Amino acid sequence: MRRGPVLASLAAALLLTGGGAWVLYGSSWLRVEKVTAAGTDVLTPEQVLAAAAVPVGAPLVSVDTDEIESRVRGRLSRIDSVDVVRAWPHGIGLKVTERKPVLLIKKGADFVEVDASGVRFDTVPKAPGGVPVLELNAAGSPSARRFDEERLLHEAVLVAGSLPGPVAKETVQVKVGSYDSVLLELTRGRTVAWGSGEQSDAKGRALTALLKAAPKADHFDVSVPTAPAVSGS
């Protein structure tokens, strides 16, 4: 057996492996020099970068992307998801998706933003445009014992989150009197009897059709989406 060539090949492999590890971890060639953030709307890229706290100067290969994602989501409740990628040879890129409010809960002079999943993610001093405010008045409802406030909030979120974009922008309030008594207040004093949160997608489509067919109507009823009605036109 010829040991010379075998030993030489083994030595070369060890040198290459050691050299590769040195390039990745020990040299200054592949270290974090630039961190960028994209996808912000309400937040700023600077806020995301501060929350991420990416270790500039560290070997790019050793950066824990899962830990960065966890930090951003933990420190910024408005962030729904974060995609952290290595941009070789010197960068880290953060692509964020912010939560979008579908409903507001009045809290003193402020407003609590609630997303389509029912997550209360931020409190703001001014109501963002095009997002309805919840009015919960179910204390005297016969179903109050069965459906507590949290369940009714879930129904309101379900309704608000299913509203087609143009309709949502015209919805001022979502009024909940009981589980099966949700009323929408639109701009220009118009109202919509919605019923429960069931079949909300179908109700949204029915309401869109009614608004187009009877633009001067005052009241719309989509509680039974297969038999919608209007009045006051």
Short mmCIF file of C-alpha atoms in Angstrom, two decimals:
data_model
loop_
_atom_site.label_atom_id
_atom_site.label_comp_id
_atom_site.label_asym_id
_atom_site.label_seq_id
_atom_site.Cartn_x
_atom_site.Cartn_y
_atom_site.Cartn_z
CA MET A 1 0.00 0.00 0.00
CA ARG A 2 1.35 3.42 -0.96
CA ARG A 3 0.99 5.57 2.12
CA GLY A 4 2.66 8.68 0.69
CA PRO A 5 -0.15 9.88 -1.59
CA VAL A 6 -2.78 9.01 1.02
CA LEU A 7 -1.03 11.02 3.73
CA ALA A 8 -0.51 13.92 1.34
CA SER A 9 -4.20 13.98 0.43
CA LEU A 10 -5.18 13.88 4.10
CA ALA A 11 -2.82 16.72 4.92
CA ALA A 12 -4.22 18.82 2.05
CA ALA A 13 -7.78 18.20 3.24
CA LEU A 14 -6.88 19.27 6.75
CA LEU A 15 -5.23 22.43 5.46
CA LEU A 16 -8.26 23.28 3.32
CA THR A 17 -10.65 22.61 6.18
CA GLY A 18 -8.59 24.67 8.59
CA GLY A 19 -8.19 27.43 6.06
CA GLY A 20 -11.91 27.52 5.35
CA ALA A 21 -12.73 27.73 9.04
CA TRP A 22 -10.23 30.55 9.46
CA VAL A 23 -11.79 32.48 6.55
CA LEU A 24 -15.28 32.07 8.03
CA TYR A 25 -14.44 32.73 11.68
CA GLY A 26 -10.99 34.21 12.06
CA SER A 27 -10.40 36.56 9.16
CA SER A 28 -11.84 40.04 8.62
CA TRP A 29 -13.13 39.13 5.16
CA LEU A 30 -16.58 37.76 6.07
CA ARG A 31 -17.70 39.88 8.99
CA VAL A 32 -20.88 41.89 9.52
CA GLU A 33 -20.36 45.42 8.24
CA LYS A 34 -23.83 46.46 7.10
CA VAL A 35 -27.33 45.77 8.46
CA THR A 36 -30.45 46.89 6.61
CA ALA A 37 -34.19 46.81 7.38
CA ALA A 38 -37.08 46.90 4.93
CA GLY A 39 -40.86 46.54 5.01
CA THR A 40 -41.65 49.15 7.67
CA ASP A 41 -44.75 51.31 7.51
CA VAL A 42 -45.56 52.84 10.89
CA LEU A 43 -42.20 51.94 12.40
CA THR A 44 -38.90 53.23 11.04
CA PRO A 45 -35.97 51.11 9.82
CA GLU A 46 -33.92 52.62 12.65
CA GLN A 47 -36.32 51.24 15.26
CA VAL A 48 -36.07 47.77 13.74
CA LEU A 49 -32.27 47.92 13.62
CA ALA A 50 -32.10 49.04 17.24
CA ALA A 51 -34.37 46.18 18.33
CA ALA A 52 -32.39 43.63 16.27
CA ALA A 53 -29.06 44.60 17.85
CA VAL A 54 -27.09 42.70 15.21
CA PRO A 55 -23.46 42.33 16.37
CA VAL A 56 -21.56 44.39 13.78
CA GLY A 57 -18.04 43.05 13.38
CA ALA A 58 -18.96 39.48 14.25
CA PRO A 59 -18.28 36.65 11.78
CA LEU A 60 -21.23 36.55 9.40
CA VAL A 61 -21.49 32.77 9.66
CA SER A 62 -21.89 32.88 13.45
CA VAL A 63 -24.80 35.33 13.54
CA ASP A 64 -27.86 33.64 15.07
CA THR A 65 -30.70 34.69 12.76
CA ASP A 66 -33.36 33.02 14.92
CA GLU A 67 -32.20 35.00 17.94
CA ILE A 68 -32.36 38.24 15.96
CA GLU A 69 -35.91 37.44 14.87
CA SER A 70 -36.89 36.70 18.45
CA ARG A 71 -35.42 39.99 19.67
CA VAL A 72 -37.23 42.07 17.08
CA ARG A 73 -40.61 40.45 17.72
CA GLY A 74 -40.11 40.61 21.48
CA ARG A 75 -39.16 44.28 21.55
CA LEU A 76 -41.56 45.57 18.86
CA SER A 77 -45.09 44.29 19.38
CA ARG A 78 -46.16 45.86 16.06
CA ILE A 79 -43.98 43.37 14.18
CA ASP A 80 -45.84 40.28 13.00
CA SER A 81 -42.97 38.48 11.27
CA VAL A 82 -39.28 38.95 10.51
CA ASP A 83 -37.16 37.35 7.81
CA VAL A 84 -33.44 37.56 8.62
CA VAL A 85 -31.00 36.71 5.83
CA ARG A 86 -27.25 36.78 5.41
CA ALA A 87 -26.15 38.93 2.47
CA TRP A 88 -22.65 37.67 1.76
CA PRO A 89 -19.96 38.79 2.18
CA HIS A 90 -20.68 41.52 4.74
CA GLY A 91 -24.43 42.09 5.24
CA ILE A 92 -27.49 41.13 7.26
CA GLY A 93 -30.91 41.97 5.83
CA LEU A 94 -34.13 42.23 7.85
CA LYS A 95 -37.48 42.03 6.07
CA VAL A 96 -40.34 42.79 8.46
CA THR A 97 -44.11 42.62 8.22
CA GLU A 98 -46.07 44.89 10.52
CA ARG A 99 -49.39 44.02 12.09
CA LYS A 100 -52.33 45.90 10.57
CA PRO A 101 -55.18 47.08 12.82
CA VAL A 102 -58.69 46.02 11.82
CA LEU A 103 -60.35 47.32 14.98
CA LEU A 104 -59.69 49.92 17.68
CA ILE A 105 -60.64 49.74 21.37
CA LYS A 106 -61.06 53.09 23.12
CA LYS A 107 -58.93 53.30 26.26
CA GLY A 108 -59.22 56.67 27.94
CA ALA A 109 -57.95 59.21 25.45
CA ASP A 110 -55.99 56.56 23.54
CA PHE A 111 -56.81 53.71 21.17
CA VAL A 112 -55.68 50.08 21.40
CA GLU A 113 -54.97 48.57 17.98
CA VAL A 114 -56.20 45.01 17.36
CA ASP A 115 -55.16 42.93 14.34
CA ALA A 116 -57.15 40.32 12.41
CA SER A 117 -55.91 37.58 14.77
CA GLY A 118 -57.26 39.42 17.79
CA VAL A 119 -53.82 40.49 19.02
CA ARG A 120 -53.81 43.82 20.85
CA PHE A 121 -50.44 45.05 19.73
CA ASP A 122 -50.14 48.78 20.39
CA THR A 123 -51.74 51.80 22.03
CA VAL A 124 -51.77 55.03 20.06
CA PRO A 125 -52.94 58.56 20.93
CA LYS A 126 -54.69 59.10 17.60
CA ALA A 127 -56.99 56.73 15.77
CA PRO A 128 -55.51 55.65 12.41
CA GLY A 129 -57.74 56.45 9.46
CA GLY A 130 -60.00 53.79 8.01
CA VAL A 131 -60.08 51.60 11.13
CA PRO A 132 -63.42 51.26 13.00
CA VAL A 133 -63.80 51.69 16.75
CA LEU A 134 -65.41 48.96 18.85
CA GLU A 135 -68.49 49.80 20.91
CA LEU A 136 -69.28 46.90 23.21
CA ASN A 137 -72.63 47.14 24.99
CA ALA A 138 -73.71 43.61 25.81
CA ALA A 139 -74.14 43.81 29.59
CA GLY A 140 -77.93 43.44 29.34
CA SER A 141 -77.87 40.77 26.67
CA PRO A 142 -79.49 37.39 27.51
CA SER A 143 -76.37 35.74 26.06
CA ALA A 144 -73.95 37.73 28.25
CA ARG A 145 -73.28 34.78 30.56
CA ARG A 146 -72.51 32.44 27.69
CA PHE A 147 -70.45 34.87 25.62
CA ASP A 148 -68.07 36.92 27.72
CA GLU A 149 -66.39 40.14 26.65
CA GLU A 150 -63.38 38.37 25.16
CA ARG A 151 -65.61 36.16 22.99
CA LEU A 152 -67.58 39.17 21.81
CA LEU A 153 -64.34 40.98 21.00
CA HIS A 154 -63.38 37.95 18.92
CA GLU A 155 -66.65 38.26 16.99
CA ALA A 156 -66.07 41.96 16.40
CA VAL A 157 -62.56 41.27 15.13
CA LEU A 158 -63.89 38.52 12.86
CA VAL A 159 -66.40 40.95 11.36
CA ALA A 160 -63.97 43.86 11.01
CA GLY A 161 -61.27 41.65 9.51
CA SER A 162 -63.64 40.29 6.86
CA LEU A 163 -64.79 43.68 5.57
CA PRO A 164 -63.72 44.36 1.98
CA GLY A 165 -61.18 47.20 1.79
CA PRO A 166 -63.51 49.92 0.45
CA VAL A 167 -66.18 49.01 3.03
CA ALA A 168 -63.69 48.97 5.90
CA LYS A 169 -62.60 52.50 5.05
CA GLU A 170 -66.20 53.69 5.37
CA THR A 171 -66.87 51.83 8.63
CA VAL A 172 -66.73 54.14 11.63
CA GLN A 173 -67.85 51.80 14.41
CA VAL A 174 -68.50 48.12 15.07
CA LYS A 175 -71.25 47.94 17.68
CA VAL A 176 -71.75 44.65 19.53
CA GLY A 177 -74.97 44.21 21.50
CA SER A 178 -74.75 40.43 21.74
CA TYR A 179 -73.17 37.46 20.00
CA ASP A 180 -75.68 37.59 17.15
CA SER A 181 -76.28 41.35 17.13
CA VAL A 182 -73.40 43.18 15.45
CA LEU A 183 -74.16 46.54 13.88
CA LEU A 184 -71.87 48.58 11.67
CA GLU A 185 -71.99 52.35 11.55
CA LEU A 186 -70.77 53.73 8.25
CA THR A 187 -69.97 57.25 7.16
CA ARG A 188 -72.88 59.59 6.33
CA GLY A 189 -74.97 58.07 9.13
CA ARG A 190 -75.57 54.75 7.37
CA THR A 191 -75.98 51.55 9.37
CA VAL A 192 -75.59 47.84 8.63
CA ALA A 193 -77.28 45.00 10.48
CA TRP A 194 -74.63 42.28 10.37
CA GLY A 195 -75.97 39.69 12.78
CA SER A 196 -73.32 37.31 14.14
CA GLY A 197 -69.78 36.83 12.90
CA GLU A 198 -70.82 33.71 11.00
CA GLN A 199 -70.63 33.83 7.18
CA SER A 200 -68.78 37.14 7.42
CA ASP A 201 -67.11 36.75 4.02
CA ALA A 202 -70.48 36.22 2.33
CA LYS A 203 -71.93 39.16 4.25
CA GLY A 204 -69.06 41.36 3.12
CA ARG A 205 -69.72 40.48 -0.52
CA ALA A 206 -73.46 41.10 -0.08
CA LEU A 207 -72.83 44.49 1.52
CA THR A 208 -70.47 45.51 -1.27
CA ALA A 209 -73.17 44.70 -3.83
CA LEU A 210 -75.83 46.60 -1.86
CA LEU A 211 -73.68 49.71 -1.51
CA LYS A 212 -73.23 49.78 -5.27
CA ALA A 213 -76.87 49.03 -6.04
CA ALA A 214 -78.36 51.48 -3.52
CA PRO A 215 -75.78 54.19 -2.83
CA LYS A 216 -78.36 56.51 -1.24
CA ALA A 217 -79.81 53.96 1.19
CA ASP A 218 -79.58 54.61 4.94
CA HIS A 219 -79.78 51.06 6.27
CA PHE A 220 -78.51 47.74 5.01
CA ASP A 221 -79.25 44.29 6.38
CA VAL A 222 -76.89 41.43 5.53
CA SER A 223 -77.61 39.28 8.59
CA VAL A 224 -78.90 36.69 6.12
CA PRO A 225 -76.43 37.13 3.25
CA THR A 226 -78.56 35.16 0.79
CA ALA A 227 -81.44 37.60 1.33
CA PRO A 228 -79.91 41.05 1.92
CA ALA A 229 -82.13 44.13 2.20
CA VAL A 230 -81.94 47.92 2.11
CA SER A 231 -84.17 50.69 3.39
CA GLY A 232 -84.31 54.47 3.42
CA SER A 233 -83.25 54.86 -0.20
#
